[in-house]
Tab-separated table of C-alpha atoms and ligand atoms in Angstrom:
chain	number	residue	atom	x	y	z
A	1	MET	CA	0.015	-0.060	0.155
A	2	GLY	CA	1.322	3.470	-0.498
A	3	ARG	CA	1.432	6.719	1.354
A	4	GLU	CA	-1.808	7.993	0.010
A	5	GLU	CA	-3.737	4.851	0.814
A	6	ASP	CA	-2.162	4.974	4.554
A	7	TYR	CA	-3.128	8.584	4.928
A	8	ARG	CA	-6.731	7.986	3.672
A	9	ALA	CA	-7.266	5.002	6.194
A	10	ILE	CA	-5.518	6.744	9.194
A	11	ALA	CA	-7.391	9.976	8.507
A	12	THR	CA	-10.742	8.315	8.244
A	13	ILE	CA	-10.107	6.860	11.476
A	14	ARG	CA	-8.906	9.967	13.150
A	15	ALA	CA	-11.698	12.033	11.872
A	16	PHE	CA	-14.186	9.766	13.039
A	17	GLU	CA	-12.514	9.888	16.369
A	18	GLU	CA	-12.588	13.723	16.513
A	19	ARG	CA	-16.348	13.744	15.561
A	20	CYS	CA	-17.086	11.144	18.373
A	21	MET	CA	-15.511	13.520	20.671
A	22	ASN	CA	-17.543	16.571	19.332
A	23	LEU	CA	-20.961	14.294	19.559
A	24	LYS	CA	-20.059	13.541	23.098
A	25	THR	CA	-19.599	16.984	24.059
A	26	ALA	CA	-22.908	17.835	22.398
A	27	GLY	CA	-24.566	15.077	24.492
A	28	GLU	CA	-25.047	12.880	21.362
A	29	ILE	CA	-23.047	10.138	22.700
A	30	PRO	CA	-23.947	8.793	26.015
A	31	GLY	CA	-21.155	7.376	28.557
A	32	SER	CA	-17.478	7.891	28.253
A	33	ILE	CA	-15.623	7.023	25.100
A	34	HIS	CA	-11.890	5.759	24.753
A	35	LEU	CA	-10.388	7.215	21.555
A	36	CYS	CA	-7.317	5.713	19.464
A	37	ASP	CA	-5.994	9.174	18.116
A	38	GLY	CA	-2.438	8.515	17.355
A	39	GLN	CA	-2.763	4.747	17.663
A	40	GLU	CA	-4.735	4.301	14.350
A	41	ALA	CA	-1.709	2.921	12.222
A	42	ILE	CA	-1.933	-0.341	14.039
A	43	PRO	CA	-5.427	-1.137	13.142
A	44	VAL	CA	-4.818	-0.156	9.590
A	45	GLY	CA	-1.696	-2.094	9.208
A	46	ALA	CA	-2.759	-5.114	11.019
A	47	CYS	CA	-6.311	-5.231	9.273
A	48	ARG	CA	-4.344	-5.181	5.762
A	49	ALA	CA	-2.493	-8.540	6.497
A	50	LEU	CA	-5.951	-10.355	7.555
A	51	GLU	CA	-8.398	-12.375	5.463
A	52	PRO	CA	-12.368	-12.187	5.785
A	53	ARG	CA	-12.154	-15.705	7.651
A	54	ASP	CA	-9.876	-14.298	10.585
A	55	ALA	CA	-11.325	-13.237	14.088
A	56	VAL	CA	-10.554	-9.802	15.520
A	57	THR	CA	-10.893	-9.215	19.164
A	58	VAL	CA	-9.943	-6.005	20.657
A	59	THR	CA	-10.703	-3.611	23.627
A	60	TYR	CA	-12.685	-0.602	24.358
A	61	ARG	CA	-10.359	1.676	22.265
A	62	GLY	CA	-11.462	-0.158	19.289
A	63	HIS	CA	-13.016	2.168	17.041
A	64	GLY	CA	-10.208	2.012	14.817
A	65	TRP	CA	-9.932	-1.639	14.410
A	66	ALA	CA	-14.040	-1.868	13.808
A	67	ILE	CA	-13.309	0.921	10.865
A	68	ALA	CA	-10.377	-0.967	9.423
A	69	ARG	CA	-12.082	-4.400	9.314
A	70	GLY	CA	-14.800	-2.666	7.315
A	71	LEU	CA	-17.528	-1.928	9.540
A	72	PRO	CA	-19.953	0.512	8.048
A	73	LEU	CA	-19.438	4.163	9.427
A	74	VAL	CA	-23.056	4.845	9.562
A	75	ALA	CA	-23.660	1.622	11.961
A	76	LEU	CA	-20.707	2.433	14.042
A	77	PHE	CA	-21.890	6.345	14.875
A	78	SER	CA	-25.701	5.111	15.209
A	79	GLU	CA	-24.190	2.345	17.595
A	80	LEU	CA	-22.360	4.962	19.429
A	81	MET	CA	-25.465	7.336	19.607
A	82	GLY	CA	-27.336	4.342	21.164
A	83	ARG	CA	-29.605	4.172	18.233
A	84	ASP	CA	-31.051	1.102	16.735
A	85	SER	CA	-28.063	0.452	14.729
A	86	GLU	CA	-27.541	-2.634	12.403
A	87	LEU	CA	-24.880	-3.480	14.618
A	88	ASN	CA	-25.925	-4.205	18.240
A	89	GLY	CA	-29.146	-2.239	18.300
A	90	GLY	CA	-27.706	0.422	20.481
A	91	ARG	CA	-26.932	-1.974	23.268
A	92	ALA	CA	-23.133	-2.245	22.627
A	93	GLY	CA	-22.421	1.412	22.279
A	94	SER	CA	-18.796	2.771	22.043
A	95	PRO	CA	-16.929	-0.336	24.078
A	96	PHE	CA	-18.919	-3.280	22.852
A	97	PHE	CA	-19.235	-2.970	19.209
A	98	SER	CA	-19.128	-6.423	17.495
A	99	SER	CA	-20.025	-7.730	13.933
A	100	PRO	CA	-19.354	-11.469	13.232
A	101	ALA	CA	-20.304	-10.901	9.683
A	102	HIS	CA	-17.065	-8.722	9.204
A	103	GLY	CA	-14.867	-11.465	11.330
A	104	PHE	CA	-15.189	-8.800	14.310
A	105	LEU	CA	-15.594	-10.739	17.346
A	106	GLY	CA	-15.886	-7.127	18.936
A	107	GLU	CA	-14.644	-4.993	21.544
A	108	ASN	CA	-14.294	-5.705	25.254
A	109	SER	CA	-14.077	-3.288	28.376
A	110	ILE	CA	-12.763	-5.668	30.501
A	111	VAL	CA	-9.001	-5.509	30.752
A	112	ALA	CA	-7.463	-8.270	28.844
A	113	GLY	CA	-10.949	-10.002	28.805
A	114	GLY	CA	-10.547	-10.301	24.727
A	115	MET	CA	-7.606	-12.527	25.308
A	116	PRO	CA	-9.458	-15.697	26.388
A	117	MET	CA	-11.975	-15.214	24.023
A	118	ALA	CA	-9.635	-14.504	20.865
A	119	VAL	CA	-7.978	-17.947	22.551
A	120	GLY	CA	-11.481	-19.749	22.142
A	121	ALA	CA	-11.565	-18.048	18.628
A	122	ALA	CA	-8.117	-19.735	17.855
A	123	LEU	CA	-8.790	-23.120	19.349
A	124	ALA	CA	-12.074	-23.199	17.291
A	125	ALA	CA	-10.367	-22.632	13.993
A	126	ALA	CA	-7.715	-25.217	15.154
A	127	HIS	CA	-10.169	-27.822	15.568
A	128	ASP	CA	-12.303	-27.001	12.891
A	129	GLY	CA	-9.094	-26.937	10.485
A	130	SER	CA	-10.774	-23.631	8.854
A	131	GLY	CA	-7.131	-22.131	8.551
A	132	ALA	CA	-8.441	-18.741	10.140
A	133	VAL	CA	-6.234	-17.057	12.476
A	134	SER	CA	-7.445	-15.132	15.617
A	135	ILE	CA	-5.778	-11.569	16.214
A	136	VAL	CA	-6.387	-9.897	19.456
A	137	SER	CA	-5.408	-6.368	20.397
A	138	VAL	CA	-4.656	-5.260	24.125
A	139	GLY	CA	-2.894	-2.374	25.943
A	140	ASP	CA	0.363	-2.720	27.560
A	141	GLY	CA	-1.454	-2.520	30.899
A	142	ALA	CA	-3.306	-5.693	29.980
A	143	LEU	CA	-0.430	-7.866	30.060
A	144	ASN	CA	-0.295	-7.663	33.812
A	145	GLN	CA	-3.729	-9.344	33.917
A	146	GLY	CA	-4.107	-13.054	35.008
A	147	ALA	CA	-6.169	-13.746	32.126
A	148	ALA	CA	-3.297	-12.729	29.915
A	149	HIS	CA	-0.874	-14.916	31.222
A	150	GLU	CA	-3.309	-17.955	31.528
A	151	ALA	CA	-4.302	-17.083	27.467
A	152	LEU	CA	-0.614	-16.959	26.150
A	153	ASN	CA	0.170	-20.241	27.892
A	154	PHE	CA	-2.737	-22.084	26.561
A	155	ALA	CA	-2.303	-20.583	23.288
A	156	SER	CA	1.411	-21.524	23.049
A	157	VAL	CA	0.885	-25.136	24.774
A	158	PHE	CA	-1.614	-25.815	22.176
A	159	SER	CA	0.236	-24.022	19.180
A	160	LEU	CA	-2.937	-22.298	18.512
A	161	PRO	CA	-3.395	-19.683	15.548
A	162	LEU	CA	-3.205	-16.681	17.548
A	163	VAL	CA	-1.487	-13.231	17.115
A	164	LEU	CA	-1.558	-10.847	20.021
A	165	VAL	CA	-1.065	-7.098	19.296
A	166	VAL	CA	0.074	-5.161	22.581
A	167	GLU	CA	-0.615	-1.421	21.709
A	168	ASN	CA	2.127	0.007	23.856
A	169	ASN	CA	0.861	3.558	24.578
A	170	ARG	CA	2.939	3.766	27.652
A	171	TYR	CA	0.092	4.299	30.161
A	172	SER	CA	-2.404	2.158	31.743
A	173	GLU	CA	-5.059	4.548	32.626
A	174	MET	CA	-2.887	7.015	34.319
A	175	THR	CA	0.031	4.854	35.429
A	176	PRO	CA	3.207	4.782	33.337
A	177	ILE	CA	3.839	1.681	32.324
A	178	ARG	CA	7.625	1.822	33.482
A	179	ASP	CA	6.068	2.317	37.074
A	180	MET	CA	4.385	-1.359	36.777
A	181	VAL	CA	6.800	-3.627	34.612
A	182	ARG	CA	10.511	-4.322	35.077
A	183	VAL	CA	11.208	-5.777	31.703
A	184	GLU	CA	12.515	-3.243	29.322
A	185	ARG	CA	10.344	-4.612	26.361
A	186	LEU	CA	6.878	-6.151	26.751
A	187	ALA	CA	7.845	-8.501	23.965
A	188	ASP	CA	10.245	-9.984	25.957
A	189	ARG	CA	7.738	-11.746	27.943
A	190	ALA	CA	6.955	-13.961	25.310
A	191	ALA	CA	10.062	-16.178	25.738
A	192	ALA	CA	8.287	-16.946	29.069
A	193	TYR	CA	5.672	-18.503	27.024
A	194	GLY	CA	7.867	-20.118	24.283
A	195	MET	CA	6.553	-17.945	21.549
A	196	PRO	CA	8.262	-15.458	19.311
A	197	GLY	CA	7.908	-11.602	20.443
A	198	VAL	CA	9.034	-8.585	18.432
A	199	THR	CA	8.769	-4.781	19.215
A	200	ILE	CA	7.775	-2.742	16.065
A	201	ASP	CA	7.278	0.996	15.150
A	202	GLY	CA	3.254	0.950	15.669
A	203	ASN	CA	3.005	4.461	14.066
A	204	ASP	CA	4.076	3.368	10.686
A	205	ALA	CA	1.252	1.135	9.006
A	206	ALA	CA	3.606	-0.570	6.596
A	207	ILE	CA	5.586	-1.750	9.488
A	208	VAL	CA	2.554	-3.236	11.375
A	209	GLU	CA	1.294	-4.869	8.291
A	210	LYS	CA	4.672	-6.461	7.825
A	211	ALA	CA	4.799	-7.981	11.345
A	212	VAL	CA	1.395	-9.200	11.350
A	213	HIS	CA	1.437	-10.797	8.126
A	214	ASP	CA	4.596	-12.817	9.309
A	215	ALA	CA	2.785	-13.860	12.238
A	216	VAL	CA	-0.418	-14.659	10.509
A	217	ALA	CA	1.636	-16.838	8.120
A	218	ARG	CA	3.399	-18.652	10.889
A	219	ALA	CA	-0.126	-19.387	12.621
A	220	ARG	CA	-1.676	-20.473	9.733
A	221	ALA	CA	0.981	-22.731	8.840
A	222	GLY	CA	0.632	-24.215	12.491
A	223	GLY	CA	3.720	-22.677	13.823
A	224	GLY	CA	1.351	-21.167	16.828
A	225	PRO	CA	1.044	-17.775	18.431
A	226	THR	CA	3.260	-14.746	18.262
A	227	LEU	CA	3.419	-11.479	20.483
A	228	ILE	CA	3.646	-8.142	18.739
A	229	GLU	CA	4.424	-4.865	20.839
A	230	ALA	CA	3.632	-1.876	18.882
A	231	ASP	CA	5.046	1.131	20.029
A	232	THR	CA	2.833	4.099	19.831
A	233	GLU	CA	1.439	7.448	21.714
A	234	ARG	CA	-1.971	8.404	22.349
A	235	LEU	CA	-2.629	12.078	21.615
A	236	VAL	CA	-5.402	12.208	23.897
A	237	GLY	CA	-6.727	11.431	27.256
A	238	HIS	CA	-7.427	7.864	28.371
A	239	TYR	CA	-10.905	8.482	28.074
A	240	SER	CA	-13.172	11.417	27.203
A	241	GLY	CA	-13.245	13.009	30.428
A	242	ASP	CA	-9.269	12.543	31.168
A	243	LEU	CA	-7.671	15.832	31.921
A	244	GLN	CA	-4.123	14.384	31.470
A	245	ALA	CA	-2.977	16.195	34.628
A	246	TYR	CA	-0.377	13.079	35.023
A	247	ARG	CA	1.329	13.825	31.834
A	248	PRO	CA	4.654	15.523	31.723
A	249	SER	CA	4.116	19.031	30.163
A	250	GLY	CA	4.930	18.937	26.185
A	251	GLU	CA	4.853	15.073	26.060
A	252	VAL	CA	1.690	15.346	23.816
A	253	ALA	CA	3.191	18.193	21.777
A	254	SER	CA	6.124	15.854	20.819
A	255	ALA	CA	3.918	12.884	20.247
A	256	ARG	CA	2.289	15.093	17.372
A	257	GLU	CA	5.576	15.321	15.625
A	258	ARG	CA	5.802	11.373	15.699
A	259	GLU	CA	2.151	10.780	14.849
A	260	PRO	CA	1.178	8.589	11.859
A	261	LEU	CA	-0.342	11.560	9.632
A	262	ALA	CA	2.128	13.954	10.610
A	263	ARG	CA	4.934	11.560	9.440
A	264	ILE	CA	3.019	11.022	6.088
A	265	ARG	CA	2.802	14.765	5.590
A	266	ARG	CA	6.562	15.465	6.176
A	267	ALA	CA	7.238	12.646	3.452
A	268	ALA	CA	4.928	14.238	1.146
A	269	ALA	CA	6.453	17.771	1.854
A	270	GLU	CA	9.924	16.567	0.937
A	271	GLU	CA	8.409	15.225	-2.445
A	272	GLY	CA	6.625	18.636	-3.292
A	273	PRO	CA	3.681	20.591	-3.434
A	274	ASP	CA	1.359	18.334	-5.572
A	275	ALA	CA	2.123	15.623	-2.984
A	276	VAL	CA	0.873	18.000	-0.166
A	277	ALA	CA	-2.108	18.747	-2.302
A	278	ARG	CA	-3.086	15.385	-2.667
A	279	LEU	CA	-3.270	14.720	0.882
A	280	ASP	CA	-5.381	17.941	1.290
A	281	ALA	CA	-7.649	16.592	-1.139
A	282	ILE	CA	-7.905	13.228	0.956
A	283	ASP	CA	-8.982	15.527	4.213
A	284	LEU	CA	-11.761	17.156	2.297
A	285	GLU	CA	-13.202	13.807	1.066
A	286	VAL	CA	-12.802	12.266	4.233
A	287	SER	CA	-14.449	14.993	6.136
A	288	ALA	CA	-17.319	14.886	3.775
A	289	LEU	CA	-17.490	11.145	4.156
A	290	ILE	CA	-17.744	11.554	8.253
A	291	ASP	CA	-20.580	14.345	7.514
A	292	ALA	CA	-22.526	12.179	5.449
A	293	ALA	CA	-22.281	9.146	7.851
A	294	VAL	CA	-23.250	11.190	10.876
A	295	LYS	CA	-26.154	12.828	9.035
A	296	GLY	CA	-27.277	9.013	8.100
A	297	ALA	CA	-26.614	7.915	11.694
A	298	ARG	CA	-28.931	10.750	13.040
A	299	ALA	CA	-31.687	9.484	10.682
A	300	VAL	CA	-31.723	5.786	12.517
A	301	PRO	CA	-34.470	5.535	15.120
A	302	TYR	CA	-34.024	4.865	18.648
A	303	PRO	CA	-34.513	1.153	19.745
A	304	ASP	CA	-38.354	0.691	20.593
A	305	PRO	CA	-38.269	0.754	24.540
A	306	ALA	CA	-40.803	-2.328	24.320
A	307	THR	CA	-37.650	-4.517	23.078
A	308	VAL	CA	-35.799	-3.159	26.505
A	309	ARG	CA	-35.682	-6.677	27.813
A	310	GLU	CA	-34.752	-8.508	24.479
A	311	HIS	CA	-30.905	-9.841	24.493
A	312	LEU	CA	-30.927	-10.088	28.117
A	313	TYR	CA	-29.332	-13.441	29.565
A	314	ALA	CA	-29.131	-13.232	33.070
B	401	LIG	C1	-10.637	-6.208	34.838
B	401	LIG	C2	-10.250	-4.635	34.690
B	401	LIG	N1	-9.714	-4.215	35.690
B	401	LIG	C3	-9.731	-2.362	35.701
B	401	LIG	C4	-10.569	-1.884	34.663
B	401	LIG	C5	-10.121	-0.535	34.775
B	401	LIG	N2	-9.587	0.003	33.662
B	401	LIG	C6	-10.086	0.544	32.235
B	401	LIG	S1	-8.925	0.729	31.275
B	401	LIG	C7	-7.622	0.473	32.093
B	401	LIG	C8	-6.458	0.886	31.810
B	401	LIG	C9	-5.904	-0.160	30.763
B	401	LIG	O1	-4.563	0.144	30.246
B	401	LIG	P1	-3.942	-0.533	28.843
B	401	LIG	O2	-4.291	-2.006	28.873
B	401	LIG	O3	-2.605	-0.302	28.935
B	401	LIG	O4	-4.519	-0.090	27.695
B	401	LIG	P2	-5.143	1.386	27.255
B	401	LIG	O5	-6.081	2.078	28.100
B	401	LIG	O6	-3.829	2.200	27.682
B	401	LIG	O7	-5.155	1.218	25.751
B	401	LIG	C10	-8.334	0.103	33.523
B	401	LIG	C11	-7.286	-0.359	34.864
B	401	LIG	C12	-11.228	-2.620	33.774
B	401	LIG	N3	-11.654	-2.165	32.612
B	401	LIG	N4	-11.238	-4.186	33.549
């Protein structure tokens, strides 16, 4: 994929997320939301390395994965707005989108909760001989959960077709990862499970695509799981109400120099004004796309109150 395709895919997620924040502030999205601004190159690169039969499981910071996996923007906005969307009928909201039709097992608000689920999908794929791979994304803090240990050990022992992407944005909520972990790289932990671990630049979609492609090929061939640690930085708070007082001053400004869109723009500027103009044109197209999607979502009705007791299993 070329520079402009990367830019379009990442800019679409960025614009979606920025609009989400506006809609949240305007009261059109209920509850808190967790944005992935700055981390978009990870889902964009990863999903390019997947096939439709593969299963994707992510966290509450999963809007970017849903978009990269091809879930429709109108459905995503209307689900976020609690409307009767074609995804989960407004029941899932921001942190629990799912769409099996898109190979998207869904988001999960429980830290590391997606990992045993993804192992289950990998186990099913191995059992059925479908050749499908299960990919799961979690944050750096999630690797300290017991469920993460159990999932990785199980996947390794049974050589399951699992790819774990750890989006290392250096914070677990408001706690820096360096205060919680005594290994230099989270990828080093892979050795304890007997699986390969790699650390990559998560702000470059092509690098992510290559790493996931290699891990997927290994998994499909029966080689078992891989842990990919993708370095990145979030440009916004942990959640929509986070004032980020715990972040050193200047940290976000310096992250803005390394974020994926800024990098692509720098490369275009070196090439010349035509290349920059093409990116500007993409920005306009993306903005129109998002405007239209929000308009479409606003036209979706709210669920019928008479259905409130449907989909309950307790
Ligand atoms: C089991 C569990 N414990 C605690 C929480 C509260 N919580 C929500 S997000 C979060 C931090 C997770 O950080 P990380 O895994 O690094 O992901 P990031 O938010 O940085 O993407 C915590 C502790 C939770 N949702 N689930």
